């Protein structure tokens, strides 16, 4: 009876009841608010609950349901899942690659202990769980051009180690307890209205702010550092698509997703097509450079394309035109 009570399922026609979790990054970070907006359009405003331990800005608070959730507090998480009849959970809290190296014990706590709570709650209450992974889950001994879904993964950042742990634990819970765990390895995500925090790919977001503001940018990666990147709307759409994919279409539980790959110099060249006077200079951060060089240059996402029809919409030219128009620079 106990098990039946916990796994009370909802009819197929009913929209999912969604929770987007966060500690201090994530829900209110680069991706959580955008994901909430997309899911609210699809499932209705009141069915998507955004959470954090921070006080949300007014526009976020008034855009739909918001609750205090601390993923390090198991009881708090359980209460939310029960009280709000949560059936889908998106777990976005994580310290990213560069900031994780500056604070290893916090990264370990949030990225690993927090994940354990989320996995246990999701398994106990029969919740479909999405946790993002990343290009950071690969390492210097992984194939880099391209990196396939299944290959050697020996990352050398706490962020990467915690994301390999996420992939393996999620898959373990799937096979052991039947948890409906779904995971995508995100490239660097580029967005105009929200800032990333402490990543290695952040330069590709900051460059647009700088280009619009003063026409120059000092890049902390070398000119020729090639990394996989994706525009935020593609990333959020992929996330929704994999969560909606029928179970039988998923031959795996963790998929690479790709869109484009470029170097800082190539990005600057594309920017100059719209802002001919734009200047880029280089002041390399050795930590970020070493991390970037251990990551794939290109992701092989053929399984996502074959299994559930993944297709990106934005290549480099559309990305640059869209980002510049957000920043008030009209595309040429
Ligand atoms: C980072 O740079 O740490 C993140 C990522 C690629 O996961 N943006």
Short mmCIF file of C-alpha atoms and ligand atoms in Angstrom, two decimals:
data_model
loop_
_atom_site.label_atom_id
_atom_site.label_comp_id
_atom_site.label_asym_id
_atom_site.label_seq_id
_atom_site.Cartn_x
_atom_site.Cartn_y
_atom_site.Cartn_z
CA UNK A 1 0.00 0.00 0.00
CA UNK A 2 2.85 2.30 0.90
CA UNK A 3 4.47 1.80 -2.52
CA UNK A 4 1.16 2.33 -4.34
CA UNK A 5 0.51 5.48 -2.43
CA UNK A 6 3.92 6.89 -3.34
CA UNK A 7 3.76 5.96 -6.97
CA UNK A 8 0.23 7.27 -7.57
CA UNK A 9 0.38 8.06 -11.28
CA UNK A 10 -1.60 10.58 -13.27
CA UNK A 11 -3.61 9.97 -16.37
CA UNK A 12 -1.77 10.43 -19.68
CA UNK A 13 -4.03 13.34 -20.64
CA UNK A 14 -3.11 15.31 -17.53
CA UNK A 15 -0.15 17.69 -17.94
CA UNK A 16 2.88 16.95 -15.78
CA UNK A 17 3.36 18.84 -12.53
CA UNK A 18 6.89 20.19 -12.85
CA UNK A 19 9.50 21.26 -10.31
CA UNK A 20 12.72 23.00 -11.35
CA UNK A 21 15.21 22.72 -8.49
CA UNK A 22 18.08 24.90 -7.47
CA UNK A 23 20.34 25.73 -4.60
CA UNK A 24 21.69 29.09 -5.47
CA UNK A 25 22.63 28.43 -9.05
CA UNK A 26 20.37 26.78 -11.54
CA UNK A 27 16.69 27.59 -10.97
CA UNK A 28 17.46 31.26 -10.93
CA UNK A 29 20.61 30.80 -12.96
CA UNK A 30 21.15 30.83 -16.69
CA UNK A 31 18.67 28.10 -17.61
CA UNK A 32 15.96 27.68 -14.98
CA UNK A 33 13.87 30.78 -15.70
CA UNK A 34 13.96 30.19 -19.48
CA UNK A 35 12.97 26.57 -19.01
CA UNK A 36 10.10 27.57 -16.71
CA UNK A 37 8.82 30.01 -19.38
CA UNK A 38 8.92 27.33 -22.07
CA UNK A 39 7.24 24.68 -19.91
CA UNK A 40 4.57 27.10 -18.69
CA UNK A 41 3.58 27.81 -22.29
CA UNK A 42 3.25 24.09 -22.89
CA UNK A 43 1.73 22.83 -19.63
CA UNK A 44 0.11 25.90 -18.08
CA UNK A 45 1.55 28.44 -15.70
CA UNK A 46 0.44 26.79 -12.48
CA UNK A 47 1.86 23.39 -13.39
CA UNK A 48 5.47 24.58 -13.38
CA UNK A 49 7.11 25.50 -10.07
CA UNK A 50 10.43 27.27 -9.99
CA UNK A 51 12.54 27.01 -6.84
CA UNK A 52 15.68 28.30 -5.20
CA UNK A 53 17.06 29.20 -1.79
CA UNK A 54 17.42 32.77 -2.97
CA UNK A 55 14.68 35.38 -3.01
CA UNK A 56 13.58 35.68 -6.63
CA UNK A 57 13.48 39.00 -8.46
CA UNK A 58 9.95 40.44 -8.73
CA UNK A 59 9.48 39.58 -12.41
CA UNK A 60 10.35 35.92 -11.74
CA UNK A 61 8.17 35.75 -8.62
CA UNK A 62 5.17 37.16 -10.47
CA UNK A 63 5.67 35.01 -13.58
CA UNK A 64 4.36 31.83 -11.92
CA UNK A 65 4.60 29.57 -8.84
CA UNK A 66 7.81 29.81 -6.84
CA UNK A 67 8.83 27.89 -3.70
CA UNK A 68 11.80 27.74 -1.37
CA UNK A 69 13.66 24.49 -2.03
CA UNK A 70 17.00 23.43 -0.67
CA UNK A 71 18.18 20.29 -2.43
CA UNK A 72 20.55 19.58 0.44
CA UNK A 73 17.48 19.21 2.70
CA UNK A 74 15.83 15.92 1.84
CA UNK A 75 12.74 16.54 3.96
CA UNK A 76 12.12 19.90 2.33
CA UNK A 77 12.38 18.29 -1.10
CA UNK A 78 9.97 15.49 -0.19
CA UNK A 79 7.43 17.96 1.14
CA UNK A 80 7.44 19.92 -2.09
CA UNK A 81 7.10 16.80 -4.23
CA UNK A 82 4.16 15.55 -2.13
CA UNK A 83 2.38 18.87 -1.53
CA UNK A 84 2.56 19.92 -5.17
CA UNK A 85 2.00 16.43 -6.68
CA UNK A 86 5.23 16.74 -8.68
CA UNK A 87 5.55 14.26 -11.56
CA UNK A 88 8.51 15.77 -13.51
CA UNK A 89 11.63 17.19 -11.94
CA UNK A 90 14.37 19.20 -13.65
CA UNK A 91 17.46 19.40 -11.49
CA UNK A 92 19.56 22.38 -12.52
CA UNK A 93 21.62 23.19 -9.43
CA UNK A 94 25.33 22.89 -10.01
CA UNK A 95 28.56 24.77 -9.58
CA UNK A 96 30.12 25.05 -13.04
CA UNK A 97 33.64 24.14 -14.13
CA UNK A 98 35.77 27.16 -13.22
CA UNK A 99 33.89 28.17 -10.06
CA UNK A 100 33.88 24.52 -8.92
CA UNK A 101 37.69 24.45 -8.99
CA UNK A 102 37.71 27.53 -6.75
CA UNK A 103 35.37 25.85 -4.25
CA UNK A 104 35.74 22.10 -4.42
CA UNK A 105 33.96 21.18 -1.19
CA UNK A 106 30.86 23.26 -2.01
CA UNK A 107 30.85 21.84 -5.54
CA UNK A 108 31.05 18.32 -4.11
CA UNK A 109 28.19 19.04 -1.74
CA UNK A 110 25.86 20.67 -4.25
CA UNK A 111 26.73 18.60 -7.32
CA UNK A 112 26.98 15.19 -5.63
CA UNK A 113 25.12 15.19 -2.29
CA UNK A 114 22.33 17.32 -3.74
CA UNK A 115 21.99 14.89 -6.62
CA UNK A 116 21.63 11.96 -4.20
CA UNK A 117 18.65 13.63 -2.53
CA UNK A 118 17.04 14.36 -5.86
CA UNK A 119 17.55 10.80 -7.11
CA UNK A 120 16.07 9.32 -3.92
CA UNK A 121 13.02 11.58 -3.95
CA UNK A 122 12.40 10.96 -7.65
CA UNK A 123 12.72 7.19 -7.24
CA UNK A 124 10.50 7.15 -4.13
CA UNK A 125 7.67 9.16 -5.70
CA UNK A 126 7.87 7.88 -9.25
CA UNK A 127 8.94 11.21 -10.68
CA UNK A 128 10.45 11.52 -14.19
CA UNK A 129 13.84 13.15 -13.65
CA UNK A 130 15.97 15.29 -15.95
CA UNK A 131 19.50 16.26 -14.93
CA UNK A 132 21.77 18.03 -17.41
CA UNK A 133 25.27 16.74 -18.03
CA UNK A 134 27.87 18.57 -20.08
CA UNK A 135 30.86 18.49 -22.41
CA UNK A 136 32.71 18.84 -19.09
CA UNK A 137 31.99 15.16 -18.39
CA UNK A 138 34.72 14.32 -20.92
CA UNK A 139 38.43 14.64 -20.23
CA UNK A 140 41.85 14.72 -21.85
CA UNK A 141 41.78 11.00 -22.69
CA UNK A 142 38.33 11.19 -24.38
CA UNK A 143 38.15 11.45 -28.18
CA UNK A 144 37.77 15.17 -28.93
CA UNK A 145 36.76 15.42 -32.55
CA UNK A 146 34.10 14.21 -32.29
CA UNK A 147 33.30 12.84 -28.80
CA UNK A 148 30.80 9.96 -29.08
CA UNK A 149 28.15 9.15 -26.47
CA UNK A 150 30.06 6.17 -25.18
CA UNK A 151 33.80 6.58 -24.71
CA UNK A 152 36.46 7.02 -22.02
CA UNK A 153 35.41 9.73 -19.54
CA UNK A 154 38.14 10.80 -17.15
CA UNK A 155 37.43 14.52 -16.48
CA UNK A 156 39.87 16.43 -14.28
CA UNK A 157 37.49 19.01 -12.78
CA UNK A 158 35.20 18.42 -9.79
CA UNK A 159 32.36 19.60 -12.04
CA UNK A 160 33.18 16.94 -14.64
CA UNK A 161 33.63 14.22 -12.04
CA UNK A 162 30.27 15.12 -10.48
CA UNK A 163 28.58 15.00 -13.89
CA UNK A 164 30.00 11.56 -14.72
CA UNK A 165 28.69 10.55 -11.30
CA UNK A 166 25.29 12.01 -12.24
CA UNK A 167 25.18 10.04 -15.50
CA UNK A 168 26.19 6.78 -13.82
CA UNK A 169 23.96 7.15 -10.77
CA UNK A 170 20.95 8.13 -12.88
CA UNK A 171 21.44 5.14 -15.12
CA UNK A 172 22.00 2.88 -12.12
CA UNK A 173 18.70 4.04 -10.58
CA UNK A 174 17.01 3.45 -13.92
CA UNK A 175 18.20 -0.16 -14.15
CA UNK A 176 17.94 -0.89 -10.41
CA UNK A 177 14.71 0.91 -9.41
CA UNK A 178 13.06 1.82 -12.70
CA UNK A 179 13.62 5.58 -12.20
CA UNK A 180 12.73 7.38 -15.44
CA UNK A 181 16.05 9.25 -15.62
CA UNK A 182 16.84 11.34 -18.73
CA UNK A 183 20.04 13.26 -19.30
CA UNK A 184 21.57 15.42 -22.05
CA UNK A 185 25.18 16.50 -22.33
CA UNK A 186 24.91 20.21 -22.99
CA UNK A 187 27.54 22.17 -24.95
CA UNK A 188 28.35 25.74 -23.78
CA UNK A 189 24.95 27.50 -23.68
CA UNK A 190 24.64 31.02 -25.04
CA UNK A 191 21.82 33.28 -23.87
CA UNK A 192 21.13 36.99 -24.01
CA UNK A 193 18.86 37.68 -21.05
CA UNK A 194 20.60 35.55 -18.42
CA UNK A 195 24.23 35.19 -17.40
CA UNK A 196 26.13 31.96 -16.87
CA UNK A 197 28.13 31.73 -13.66
CA UNK A 198 31.71 30.55 -13.45
CA UNK A 199 32.00 28.37 -16.54
CA UNK A 200 34.74 27.88 -19.12
CA UNK A 201 32.46 28.72 -22.04
CA UNK A 202 31.25 32.01 -20.47
CA UNK A 203 33.37 34.10 -22.86
CA UNK A 204 30.91 33.27 -25.66
CA UNK A 205 28.13 35.02 -23.72
CA UNK A 206 30.20 37.91 -22.36
CA UNK A 207 31.56 38.80 -25.80
CA UNK A 208 28.10 40.00 -26.91
CA UNK A 209 27.65 42.29 -23.92
CA UNK A 210 31.10 43.74 -24.57
CA UNK A 211 30.52 44.11 -28.32
CA UNK A 212 27.29 46.04 -27.72
CA UNK A 213 28.71 48.16 -24.92
CA UNK A 214 32.15 49.25 -26.04
CA UNK A 215 33.10 47.35 -29.19
CA UNK A 216 36.02 45.50 -27.60
CA UNK A 217 36.42 42.26 -25.68
CA UNK A 218 39.26 40.68 -23.76
CA UNK A 219 38.96 36.91 -24.14
CA UNK A 220 40.22 34.51 -21.45
CA UNK A 221 40.70 31.60 -23.89
CA UNK A 222 43.19 31.35 -26.74
CA UNK A 223 42.02 32.43 -30.21
CA UNK A 224 42.07 28.88 -31.60
CA UNK A 225 40.23 27.07 -28.75
CA UNK A 226 37.38 25.17 -30.39
CA UNK A 227 34.39 24.19 -28.21
CA UNK A 228 30.84 22.95 -28.87
CA UNK A 229 28.20 25.65 -28.27
CA UNK A 230 24.42 26.00 -28.49
CA UNK A 231 21.87 28.80 -28.45
CA UNK A 232 19.61 28.64 -25.38
CA UNK A 233 16.33 28.13 -27.24
CA UNK A 234 17.76 24.99 -28.90
CA UNK A 235 18.95 23.73 -25.52
CA UNK A 236 15.59 24.25 -23.81
CA UNK A 237 13.70 22.70 -26.73
CA UNK A 238 16.00 19.64 -26.67
CA UNK A 239 15.36 19.29 -22.95
CA UNK A 240 11.59 19.32 -23.40
CA UNK A 241 11.80 16.98 -26.41
CA UNK A 242 13.82 14.33 -24.59
CA UNK A 243 11.45 14.51 -21.61
CA UNK A 244 8.44 14.04 -23.91
CA UNK A 245 10.04 11.29 -26.00
CA UNK A 246 8.20 7.97 -25.71
CA UNK A 247 10.18 5.56 -23.56
CA UNK A 248 10.64 3.09 -26.44
CA UNK A 249 12.46 5.73 -28.52
CA UNK A 250 15.25 6.06 -25.96
CA UNK A 251 17.99 3.52 -26.59
CA UNK A 252 20.09 5.28 -23.94
CA UNK A 253 19.55 7.51 -20.93
CA UNK A 254 22.38 10.00 -21.52
CA UNK A 255 22.72 11.66 -24.94
CA UNK A 256 25.13 14.16 -26.47
CA UNK A 257 23.36 17.07 -28.17
CA UNK A 258 25.20 19.34 -30.56
CA UNK A 259 24.59 22.43 -32.67
CA UNK A 260 27.80 24.29 -33.66
CA UNK A 261 31.47 24.46 -32.70
CA UNK A 262 33.64 27.55 -33.01
CA UNK A 263 36.78 29.27 -31.73
CA UNK A 264 36.92 32.78 -30.21
CA UNK A 265 38.52 34.03 -33.43
CA UNK A 266 35.74 32.57 -35.60
CA UNK A 267 33.11 34.11 -33.30
CA UNK A 268 34.85 37.49 -33.51
CA UNK A 269 34.95 37.24 -37.33
CA UNK A 270 31.21 36.56 -37.46
CA UNK A 271 30.59 39.49 -35.09
CA UNK A 272 32.61 41.78 -37.38
CA UNK A 273 30.14 41.09 -40.19
CA UNK A 274 27.65 43.17 -38.15
CA UNK A 275 30.02 45.42 -36.20
CA UNK A 276 33.09 45.93 -38.43
CA UNK A 277 35.03 47.86 -35.77
CA UNK A 278 34.73 45.12 -33.15
CA UNK A 279 38.10 44.25 -31.57
CA UNK A 280 39.08 41.14 -29.64
CA UNK A 281 42.22 40.84 -27.49
CA UNK A 282 43.45 37.85 -25.53
CA UNK A 283 44.47 37.53 -21.87
CA UNK A 284 44.41 33.80 -21.27
CA UNK A 285 43.28 32.36 -17.93
CA UNK A 286 45.48 29.24 -17.51
CA UNK A 287 42.81 27.36 -15.50
CA UNK A 288 40.05 27.89 -18.05
CA UNK A 289 42.43 27.22 -20.96
CA UNK A 290 43.53 23.87 -19.47
CA UNK A 291 39.89 22.91 -18.87
CA UNK A 292 38.87 23.87 -22.42
CA UNK A 293 41.72 21.84 -23.90
CA UNK A 294 40.52 18.75 -22.04
CA UNK A 295 36.99 19.04 -23.48
CA UNK A 296 35.66 17.88 -26.86
CA UNK A 297 35.86 20.21 -29.86
CA UNK A 298 32.75 18.61 -31.37
CA UNK A 299 30.06 16.35 -29.93
CA UNK A 300 28.78 13.39 -31.93
CA UNK A 301 25.02 13.62 -31.37
CA UNK A 302 23.95 11.12 -34.03
CA UNK A 303 22.12 8.93 -31.47
CA UNK A 304 19.93 11.83 -30.31
CA UNK A 305 19.14 12.65 -33.95
CA UNK A 306 18.32 9.03 -34.77
CA UNK A 307 16.43 8.04 -31.60
CA UNK A 308 14.18 11.01 -30.82
CA UNK A 309 14.68 13.33 -33.79
CA UNK A 310 17.01 15.97 -32.31
CA UNK A 311 17.66 18.80 -34.77
CA UNK A 312 19.32 22.10 -33.88
CA UNK A 313 17.92 25.35 -35.26
CA UNK A 314 20.80 27.81 -34.73
CA UNK A 315 24.19 27.77 -36.43
CA UNK A 316 26.85 30.44 -35.87
CA UNK A 317 25.41 33.13 -38.23
CA UNK A 318 21.88 32.90 -36.75
CA UNK A 319 23.30 32.83 -33.22
CA UNK A 320 25.33 36.01 -33.74
CA UNK A 321 22.51 37.90 -35.48
CA UNK A 322 20.04 36.92 -32.74
CA UNK A 323 22.35 37.74 -29.84
CA UNK A 324 23.29 41.11 -31.33
CA UNK A 325 19.70 42.08 -31.94
CA UNK A 326 18.92 41.28 -28.27
CA UNK A 327 21.71 43.66 -27.36
CA UNK A 328 20.36 46.36 -29.65
CA UNK A 329 22.84 45.91 -32.51
CA UNK A 330 20.84 45.39 -35.68
CA UNK A 331 21.91 42.51 -37.90
CA UNK A 332 23.42 43.46 -41.28
C1 LIG B 1 31.03 25.46 -18.19
O1 LIG B 1 31.72 26.10 -19.00
O2 LIG B 1 31.45 25.04 -17.11
C2 LIG B 1 29.62 25.11 -18.60
C3 LIG B 1 29.58 23.80 -19.31
C4 LIG B 1 30.12 23.67 -20.66
O3 LIG B 1 29.12 22.85 -18.76
N1 LIG B 1 29.08 26.14 -19.43
#
